[in-house]
Coordinates of C-alpha atoms in Angstrom, one line a residue:
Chain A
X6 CA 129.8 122.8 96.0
X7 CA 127.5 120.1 96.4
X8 CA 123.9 120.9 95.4
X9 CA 120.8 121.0 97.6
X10 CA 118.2 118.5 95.6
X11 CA 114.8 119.4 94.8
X12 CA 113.3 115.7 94.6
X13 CA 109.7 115.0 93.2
X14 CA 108.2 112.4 95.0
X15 CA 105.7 109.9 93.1
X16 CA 103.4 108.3 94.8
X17 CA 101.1 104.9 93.2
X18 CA 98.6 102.5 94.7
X19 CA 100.2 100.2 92.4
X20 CA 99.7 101.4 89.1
X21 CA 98.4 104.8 89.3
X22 CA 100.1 107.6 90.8
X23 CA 98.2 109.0 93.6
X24 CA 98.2 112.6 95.7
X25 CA 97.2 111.8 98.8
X26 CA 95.8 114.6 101.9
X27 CA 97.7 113.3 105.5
X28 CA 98.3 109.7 104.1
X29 CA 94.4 109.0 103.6
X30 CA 92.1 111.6 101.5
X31 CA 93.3 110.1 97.6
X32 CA 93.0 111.7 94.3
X33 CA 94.1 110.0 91.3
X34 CA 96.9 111.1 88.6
X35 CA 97.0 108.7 85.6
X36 CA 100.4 106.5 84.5
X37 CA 103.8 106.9 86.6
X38 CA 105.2 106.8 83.0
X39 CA 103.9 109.8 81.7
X40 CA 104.6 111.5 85.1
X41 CA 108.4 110.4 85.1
X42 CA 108.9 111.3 80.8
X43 CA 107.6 115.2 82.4
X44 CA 110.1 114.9 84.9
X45 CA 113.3 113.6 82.8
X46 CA 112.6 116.1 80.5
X47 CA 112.4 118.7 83.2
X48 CA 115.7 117.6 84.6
X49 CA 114.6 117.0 87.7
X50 CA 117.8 116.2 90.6
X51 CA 116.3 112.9 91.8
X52 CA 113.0 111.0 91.4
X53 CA 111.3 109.3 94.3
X54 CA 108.6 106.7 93.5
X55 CA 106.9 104.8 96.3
X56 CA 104.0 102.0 96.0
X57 CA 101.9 103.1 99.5
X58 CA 99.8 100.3 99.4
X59 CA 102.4 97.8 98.6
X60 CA 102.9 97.0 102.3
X61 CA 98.8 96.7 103.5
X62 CA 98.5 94.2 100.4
X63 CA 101.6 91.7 100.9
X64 CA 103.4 92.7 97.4
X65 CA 106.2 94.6 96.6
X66 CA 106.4 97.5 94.2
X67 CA 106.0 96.6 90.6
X68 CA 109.2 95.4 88.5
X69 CA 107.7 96.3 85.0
X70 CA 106.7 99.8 86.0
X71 CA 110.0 100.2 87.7
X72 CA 111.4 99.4 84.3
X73 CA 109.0 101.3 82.3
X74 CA 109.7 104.3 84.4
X75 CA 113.9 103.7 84.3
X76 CA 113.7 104.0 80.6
X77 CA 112.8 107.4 80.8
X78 CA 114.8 108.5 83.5
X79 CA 118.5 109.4 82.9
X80 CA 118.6 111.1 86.4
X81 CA 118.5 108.6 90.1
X82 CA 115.7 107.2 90.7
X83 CA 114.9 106.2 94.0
X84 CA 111.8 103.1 94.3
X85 CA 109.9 102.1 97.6
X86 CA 107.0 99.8 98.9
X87 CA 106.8 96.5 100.4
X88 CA 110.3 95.6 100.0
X89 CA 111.1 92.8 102.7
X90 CA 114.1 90.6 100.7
X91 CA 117.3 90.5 98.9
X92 CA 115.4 88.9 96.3
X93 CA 113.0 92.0 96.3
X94 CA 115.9 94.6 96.4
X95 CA 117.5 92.7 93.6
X96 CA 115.1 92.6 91.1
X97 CA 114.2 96.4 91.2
X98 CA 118.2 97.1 90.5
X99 CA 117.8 94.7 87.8
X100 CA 115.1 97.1 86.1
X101 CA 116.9 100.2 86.6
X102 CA 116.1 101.9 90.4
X103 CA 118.9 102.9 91.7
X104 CA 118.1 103.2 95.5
X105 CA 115.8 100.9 97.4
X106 CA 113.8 102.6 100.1
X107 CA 112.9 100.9 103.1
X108 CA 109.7 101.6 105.4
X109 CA 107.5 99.5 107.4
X110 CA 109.9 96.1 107.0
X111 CA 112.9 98.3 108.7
X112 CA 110.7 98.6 111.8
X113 CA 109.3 94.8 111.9
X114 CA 113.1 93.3 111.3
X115 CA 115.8 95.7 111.7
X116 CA 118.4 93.5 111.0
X117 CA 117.4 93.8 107.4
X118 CA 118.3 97.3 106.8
X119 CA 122.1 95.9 107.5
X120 CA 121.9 92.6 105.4
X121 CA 120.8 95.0 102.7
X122 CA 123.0 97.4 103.0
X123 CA 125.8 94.7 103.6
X124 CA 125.0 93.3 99.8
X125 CA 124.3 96.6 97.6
X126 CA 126.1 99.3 99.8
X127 CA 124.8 101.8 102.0
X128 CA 124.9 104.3 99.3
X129 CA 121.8 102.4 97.7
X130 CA 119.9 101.7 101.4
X131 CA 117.2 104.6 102.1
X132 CA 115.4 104.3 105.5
X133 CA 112.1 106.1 104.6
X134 CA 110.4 107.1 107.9
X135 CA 106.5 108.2 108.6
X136 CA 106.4 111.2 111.0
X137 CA 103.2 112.5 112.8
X138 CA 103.1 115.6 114.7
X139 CA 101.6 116.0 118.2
X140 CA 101.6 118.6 120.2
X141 CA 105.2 119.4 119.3
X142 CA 106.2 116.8 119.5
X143 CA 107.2 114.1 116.6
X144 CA 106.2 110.2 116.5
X145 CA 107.2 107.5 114.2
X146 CA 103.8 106.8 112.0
X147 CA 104.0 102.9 110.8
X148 CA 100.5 101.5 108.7
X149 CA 97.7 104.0 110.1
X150 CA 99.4 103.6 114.0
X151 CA 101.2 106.1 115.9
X152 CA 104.4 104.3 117.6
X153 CA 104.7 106.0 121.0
X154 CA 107.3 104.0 122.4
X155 CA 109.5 104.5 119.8
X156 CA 111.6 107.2 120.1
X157 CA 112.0 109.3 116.7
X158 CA 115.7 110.1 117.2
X159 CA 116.5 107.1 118.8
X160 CA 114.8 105.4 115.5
X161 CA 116.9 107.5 113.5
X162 CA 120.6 106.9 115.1
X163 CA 120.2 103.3 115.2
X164 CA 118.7 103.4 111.4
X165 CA 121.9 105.4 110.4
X166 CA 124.1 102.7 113.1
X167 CA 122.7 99.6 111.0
X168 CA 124.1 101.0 107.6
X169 CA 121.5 103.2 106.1
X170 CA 122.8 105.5 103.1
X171 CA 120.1 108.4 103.3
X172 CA 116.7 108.9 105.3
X173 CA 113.4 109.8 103.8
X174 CA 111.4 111.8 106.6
X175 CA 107.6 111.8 105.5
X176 CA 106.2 114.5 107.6
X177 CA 102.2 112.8 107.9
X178 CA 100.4 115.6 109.0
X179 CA 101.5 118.2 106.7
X180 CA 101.4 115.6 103.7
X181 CA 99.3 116.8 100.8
X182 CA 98.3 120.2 103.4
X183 CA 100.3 122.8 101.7
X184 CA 100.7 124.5 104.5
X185 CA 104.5 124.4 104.8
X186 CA 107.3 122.3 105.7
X187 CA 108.2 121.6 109.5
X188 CA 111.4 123.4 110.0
X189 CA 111.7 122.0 113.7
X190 CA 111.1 118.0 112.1
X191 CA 113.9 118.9 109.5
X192 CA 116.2 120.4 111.8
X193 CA 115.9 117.7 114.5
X194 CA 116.3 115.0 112.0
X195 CA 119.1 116.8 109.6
X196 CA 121.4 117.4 113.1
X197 CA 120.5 114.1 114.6
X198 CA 122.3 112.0 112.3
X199 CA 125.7 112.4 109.4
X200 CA 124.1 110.6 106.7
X201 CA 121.8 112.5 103.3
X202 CA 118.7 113.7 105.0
X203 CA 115.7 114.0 102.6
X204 CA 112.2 116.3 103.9
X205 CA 109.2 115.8 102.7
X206 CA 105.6 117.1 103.4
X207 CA 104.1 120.5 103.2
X208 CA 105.8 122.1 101.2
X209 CA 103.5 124.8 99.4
X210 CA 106.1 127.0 97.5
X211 CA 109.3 128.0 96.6
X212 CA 109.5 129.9 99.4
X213 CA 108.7 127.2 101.5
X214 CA 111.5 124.9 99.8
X215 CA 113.8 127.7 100.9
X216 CA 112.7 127.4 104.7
X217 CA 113.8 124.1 104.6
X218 CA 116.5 124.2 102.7
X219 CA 117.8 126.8 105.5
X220 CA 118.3 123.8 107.1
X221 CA 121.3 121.0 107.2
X222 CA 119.1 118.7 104.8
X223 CA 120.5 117.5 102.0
X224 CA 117.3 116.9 99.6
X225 CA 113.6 118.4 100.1
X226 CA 111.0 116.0 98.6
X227 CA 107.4 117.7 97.0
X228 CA 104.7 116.4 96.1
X229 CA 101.3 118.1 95.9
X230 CA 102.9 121.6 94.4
X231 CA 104.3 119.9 91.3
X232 CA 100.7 118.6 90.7
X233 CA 98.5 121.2 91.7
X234 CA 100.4 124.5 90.8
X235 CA 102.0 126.0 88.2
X236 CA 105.6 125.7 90.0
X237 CA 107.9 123.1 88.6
X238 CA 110.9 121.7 90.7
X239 CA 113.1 124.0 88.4
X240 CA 111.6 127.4 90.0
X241 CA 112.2 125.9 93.4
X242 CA 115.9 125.2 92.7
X243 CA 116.0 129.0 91.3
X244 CA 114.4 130.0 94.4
X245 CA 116.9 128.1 96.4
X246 CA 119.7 129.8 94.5
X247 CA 118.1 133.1 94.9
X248 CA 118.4 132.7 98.5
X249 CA 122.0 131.8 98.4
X250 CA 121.2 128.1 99.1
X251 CA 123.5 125.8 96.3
X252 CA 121.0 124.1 94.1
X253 CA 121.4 123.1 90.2
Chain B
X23 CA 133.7 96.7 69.9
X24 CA 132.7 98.4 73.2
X25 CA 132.9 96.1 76.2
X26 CA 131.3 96.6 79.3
X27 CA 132.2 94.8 81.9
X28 CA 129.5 93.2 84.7
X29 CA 131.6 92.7 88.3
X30 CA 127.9 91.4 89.0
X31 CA 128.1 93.7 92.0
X32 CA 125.7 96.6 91.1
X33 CA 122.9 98.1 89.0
X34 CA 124.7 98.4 85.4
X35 CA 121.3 99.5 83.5
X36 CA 121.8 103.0 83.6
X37 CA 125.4 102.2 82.0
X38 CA 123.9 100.0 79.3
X39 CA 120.7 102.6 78.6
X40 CA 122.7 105.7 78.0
X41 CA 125.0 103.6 75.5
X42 CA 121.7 102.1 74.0
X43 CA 120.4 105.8 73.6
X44 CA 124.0 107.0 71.8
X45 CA 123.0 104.2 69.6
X46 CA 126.9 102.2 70.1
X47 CA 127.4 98.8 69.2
X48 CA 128.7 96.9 72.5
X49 CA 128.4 93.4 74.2
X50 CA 127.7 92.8 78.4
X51 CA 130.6 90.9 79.5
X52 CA 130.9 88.3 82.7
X53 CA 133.6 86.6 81.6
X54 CA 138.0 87.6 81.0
X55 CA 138.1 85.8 78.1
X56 CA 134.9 87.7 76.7
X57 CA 137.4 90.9 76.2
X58 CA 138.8 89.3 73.0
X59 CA 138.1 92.2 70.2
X60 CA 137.5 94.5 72.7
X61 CA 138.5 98.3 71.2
X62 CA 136.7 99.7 74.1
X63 CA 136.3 98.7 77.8
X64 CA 133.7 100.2 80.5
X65 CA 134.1 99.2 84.3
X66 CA 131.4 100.7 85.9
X67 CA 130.5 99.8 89.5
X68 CA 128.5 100.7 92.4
X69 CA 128.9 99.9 96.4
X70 CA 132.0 98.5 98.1
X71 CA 135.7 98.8 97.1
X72 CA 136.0 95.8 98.8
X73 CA 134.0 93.6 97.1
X74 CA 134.2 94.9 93.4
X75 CA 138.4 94.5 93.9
X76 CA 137.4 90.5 94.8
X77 CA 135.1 90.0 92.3
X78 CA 138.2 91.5 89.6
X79 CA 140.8 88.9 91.3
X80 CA 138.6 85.8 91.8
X81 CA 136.9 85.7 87.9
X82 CA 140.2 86.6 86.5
X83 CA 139.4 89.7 85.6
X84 CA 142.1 91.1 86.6
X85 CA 144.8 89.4 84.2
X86 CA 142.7 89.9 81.3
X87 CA 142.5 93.8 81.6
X88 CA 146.1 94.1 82.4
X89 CA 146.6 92.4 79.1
X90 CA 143.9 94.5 77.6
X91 CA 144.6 98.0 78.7
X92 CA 148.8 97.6 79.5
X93 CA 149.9 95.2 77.3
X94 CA 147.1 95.8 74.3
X95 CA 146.7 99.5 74.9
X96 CA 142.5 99.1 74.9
X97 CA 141.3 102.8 76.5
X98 CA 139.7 102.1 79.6
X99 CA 136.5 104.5 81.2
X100 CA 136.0 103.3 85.5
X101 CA 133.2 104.5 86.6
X102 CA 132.6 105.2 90.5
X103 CA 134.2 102.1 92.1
X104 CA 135.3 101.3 89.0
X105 CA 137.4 104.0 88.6
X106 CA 139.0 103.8 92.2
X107 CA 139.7 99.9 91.3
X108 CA 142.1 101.4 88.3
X109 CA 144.2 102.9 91.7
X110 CA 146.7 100.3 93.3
X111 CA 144.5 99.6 96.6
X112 CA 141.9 100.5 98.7
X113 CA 141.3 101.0 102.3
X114 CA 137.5 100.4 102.8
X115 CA 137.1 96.9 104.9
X116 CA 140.9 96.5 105.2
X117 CA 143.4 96.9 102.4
X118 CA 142.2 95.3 99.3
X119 CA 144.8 95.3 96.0
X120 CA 143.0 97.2 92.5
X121 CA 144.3 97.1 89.0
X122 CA 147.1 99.7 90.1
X123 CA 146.7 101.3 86.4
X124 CA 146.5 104.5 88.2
X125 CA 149.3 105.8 91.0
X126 CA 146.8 106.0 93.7
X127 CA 145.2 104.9 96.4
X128 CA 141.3 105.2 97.5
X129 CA 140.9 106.6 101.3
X130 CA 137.7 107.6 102.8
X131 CA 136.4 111.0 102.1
X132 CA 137.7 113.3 105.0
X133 CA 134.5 114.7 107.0
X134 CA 136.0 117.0 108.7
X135 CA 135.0 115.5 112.3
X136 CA 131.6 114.5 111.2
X137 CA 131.1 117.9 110.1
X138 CA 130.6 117.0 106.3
X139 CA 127.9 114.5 105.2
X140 CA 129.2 110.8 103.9
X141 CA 128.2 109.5 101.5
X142 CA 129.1 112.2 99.2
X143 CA 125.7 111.9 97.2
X144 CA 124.0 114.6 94.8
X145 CA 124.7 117.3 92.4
X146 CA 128.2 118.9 92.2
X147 CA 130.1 120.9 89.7
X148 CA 133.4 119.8 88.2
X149 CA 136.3 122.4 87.2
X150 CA 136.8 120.3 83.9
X151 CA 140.5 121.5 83.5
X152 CA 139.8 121.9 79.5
X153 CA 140.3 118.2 79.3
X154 CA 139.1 116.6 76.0
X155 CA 137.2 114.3 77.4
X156 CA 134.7 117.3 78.5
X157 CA 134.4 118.5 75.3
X158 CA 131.0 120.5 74.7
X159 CA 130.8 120.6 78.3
X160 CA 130.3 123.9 80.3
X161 CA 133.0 124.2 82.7
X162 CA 131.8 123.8 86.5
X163 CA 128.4 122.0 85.4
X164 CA 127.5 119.5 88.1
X165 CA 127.4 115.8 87.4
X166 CA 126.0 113.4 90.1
X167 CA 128.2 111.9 92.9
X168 CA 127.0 108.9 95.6
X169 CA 130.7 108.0 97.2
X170 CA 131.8 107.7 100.7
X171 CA 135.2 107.1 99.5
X172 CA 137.9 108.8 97.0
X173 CA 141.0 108.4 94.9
X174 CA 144.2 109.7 96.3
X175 CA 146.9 111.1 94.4
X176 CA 150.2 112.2 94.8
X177 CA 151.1 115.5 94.6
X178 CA 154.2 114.6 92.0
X179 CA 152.3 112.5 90.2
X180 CA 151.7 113.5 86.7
X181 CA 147.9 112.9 86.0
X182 CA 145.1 114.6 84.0
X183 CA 142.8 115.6 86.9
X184 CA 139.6 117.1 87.2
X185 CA 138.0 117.9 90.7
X186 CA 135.3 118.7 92.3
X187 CA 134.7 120.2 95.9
X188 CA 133.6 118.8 99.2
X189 CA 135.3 119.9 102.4
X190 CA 138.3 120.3 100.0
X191 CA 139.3 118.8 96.7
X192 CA 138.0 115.9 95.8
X193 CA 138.9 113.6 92.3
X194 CA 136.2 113.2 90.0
X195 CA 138.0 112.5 87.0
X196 CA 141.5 111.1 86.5
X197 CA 143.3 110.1 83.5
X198 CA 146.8 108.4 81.9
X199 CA 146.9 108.5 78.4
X200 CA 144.1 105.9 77.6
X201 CA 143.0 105.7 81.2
X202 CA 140.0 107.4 82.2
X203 CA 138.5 107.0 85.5
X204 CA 135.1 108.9 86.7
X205 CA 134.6 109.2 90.3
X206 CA 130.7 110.4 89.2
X207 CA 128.3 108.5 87.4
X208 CA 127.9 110.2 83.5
X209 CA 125.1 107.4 83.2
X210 CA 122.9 109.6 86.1
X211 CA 124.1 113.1 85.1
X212 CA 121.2 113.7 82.2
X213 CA 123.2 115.6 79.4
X214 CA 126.3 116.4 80.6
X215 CA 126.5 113.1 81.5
X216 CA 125.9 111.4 77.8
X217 CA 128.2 113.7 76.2
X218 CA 131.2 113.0 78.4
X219 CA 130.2 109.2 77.3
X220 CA 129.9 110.3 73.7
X221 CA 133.2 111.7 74.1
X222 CA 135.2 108.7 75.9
X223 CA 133.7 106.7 73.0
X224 CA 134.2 109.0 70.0
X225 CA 137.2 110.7 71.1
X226 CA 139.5 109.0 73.7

């Protein structure tokens, strides 16, 4: 039976990795390397790393840390941040990521999310999507601006229509809050489309993996806990288990 | 020495790494004629059927490794889409021919009216069958999957299989004497995933 992942996510502002409080509030975490060697040796199901400020300063994610990190990964490793070419895409394969996740550039051209998944393969296409919360009801979140005429599931469907492999929902207003996940974001999104649904944001505890993993997603992404507490993705997995959700 | 082929149409790093880290002597290939002294051949690939099955008839590729692996007897390991190019065709973007080492074709992976999730991606757990190749292997540990489609075997055909489960049996490992095809990718599945690679090269 196929696994529910539990799927660190690693943010950087380029070189550092970062834990950030609702996308702003920073605090800073040292090298991605040493952060990726704790979670290859933890045997973690997936590993998410995403350059935030990539976008705001015109660069994409760095090749040599993508490369640095690879070599101590033997598990997928999933890289994001300011990717807008083939060229871009191309290179990070080259140093070892094996997904390419795609953010502010899908919602400025589209078209790009089927060129790129035309060349590598939907499988390796992840549509990684801002979410803010307001007054129950969910808006697409793109560089510090809420997108109000943009319909979140309409986003999604056509996201999923132009050849994306998996989606990355970053819930904003729960980021870094530890507060919980959003059950009603992760059900909306995880029924809306037929492709690998990834949730992340909130997420306090074990317990609160379990809440969303109650749900039809197929990954849940966490950040803050990993840092901050004394749970590791492995107790979340066992938690999952516990609660007869499949997890490794 | 250990070949691994580059079809040029996917990350092959991970591939490379893990055979790095088991410390095995092997050269990147681009070329057919690059196969010579070969005593070992990898296929690994990643994405489309479609386009891996091209790139195998247009850089003569696929000449050279029905020299190799019929004529020659070289044991073969296809990973992902390189496994389901070892079948005899595939039906993603049209019918596409493979290798045809294998008595199978590659069909999508049935969702059950959109009620399963495609791509097939994340942890699953294989009954290994006691097959050799998974020596030192727990049965039902899970390896890593990302596939939207899937070999297809005939019922009378006489294979080694090993499947996994998802909406019904799936093939995640198929073999014919020196044949081995891997429907997951060993190079992503941590440790069960080196030793089934330290087995295909120290055992098969």
């Amino acid at each position: 039976m196929l696994r529910k992942r539990v799927i660190p996510i690693v943010l950087l502002d380029g070189f550092s990795v970062l834990k950030t409080i609702n996308f702003s509030s920073r605090r800073n975490l040292g090298s991605p390397i040493t952060v990726a060697r704790t979670y290859n040796t933890r045997n973690v199901d997936e590993l998410v790393l995403l350059d935030i400020d990539a976008t705001k300063q015109k660069r994409s994610i760095d090749k040599f840390t993508i490369a640095e990190v690879a070599r101590e990964c033997f598990m997928p490793l999933t890289v994001g941040g300011g990717i807008r070419s083939i060229k871009d895409i191309q290179g990070l394969l080259a140093k070892g990521a094996d997904k390419i996740s795609i953010n502010s550039y899908a919602l400025e051209n589209p078209a790009f999310i089927k060129e790129a998944s035309g060349v590598f393969g939907a499988q390796c296409i992840v549509v990684s999507i801002d979410v803010v919360e307001i007054e129950d009801g969910f808006y697409v979140y793109n560089q510090g601006e809420i997108n109000k005429s943009l319909k979140l599931t309409d986003w999604i469907k056509k996201v999923e229509h132009l050849g994306a492999g998996e989606l990355l929902i970053n819930n904003v207003t729960r980021d870094g809050s530890m507060q919980g996940g959003s059950i009603k974001l992760a059900e909306l999104v995880s029924n809306c489309v037929s492709i690998p649904v990834i949730y992340v944001g909130g997420i306090s505890n074990p317990d609160d993996a379990v809440s969303i993993g109650k749900t039809n997603v197929s990954g849940i992404g966490i950040a803050s806990i990993f840092h901050f507490t004394d749970f590791t993705p492995k107790d979340c997995s066992a938690q999952l288990k516990l609660s007869n959700i499949p997890a490794r | 020495m250990l070949k691994i082929v580059d079809l040029e149409v996917g990350n092959i790093g991970s591939v490379i790494k893990v055979i790095k880290h088991l410390g095995v002597d092997f050269e990147l290939i681009t070329q057919p004629e690059q196969l010579i002294g070969a005593s070992k051949i990898i296929l690994p690939g990643v994405g489309s059927f479609t386009a891996a099955a091209k790139k195998i008839h247009e850089s003569g590729f696929i000449q050279a490794l029905n020299e190799y692996v019929i004529t020659k007897k070289v044991p073969i390991l296809g990973i992902c889409v390189g496994m389901q190019l070892l079948a005899k065709a595939g039906e993603e973007g049209g019918q596409s021919k493979g290798l045809g080492f294998i008595n199978a074709t590659v069909k999508r992976i049935n969702s059950f009216d959109g009620s399963l999730i495609i791509p097939h991606m994340g942890w699953n757990d294989i009954d290994t069958n006691e097959l050799p190749i998974f020596n030192n292997i727990d049965n039902r540990s899970c390896f890593y999957f990302v596939h939207s489609y899937a070999m297809n075997i005939a019922e009378h055909e006489k294979l080694n299989v090993a499947y996994t489960n998802y909406g019904e049996n799936v093939v995640a490992y198929v073999n014919s004497e020196h044949i081995h095809g891997a429907q997951f990718h060993p190079e992503k599945s941590q440790q069960v995933g080196i030793q089934f690679l330290r087995n295909f090269i120290e055992l098969c």
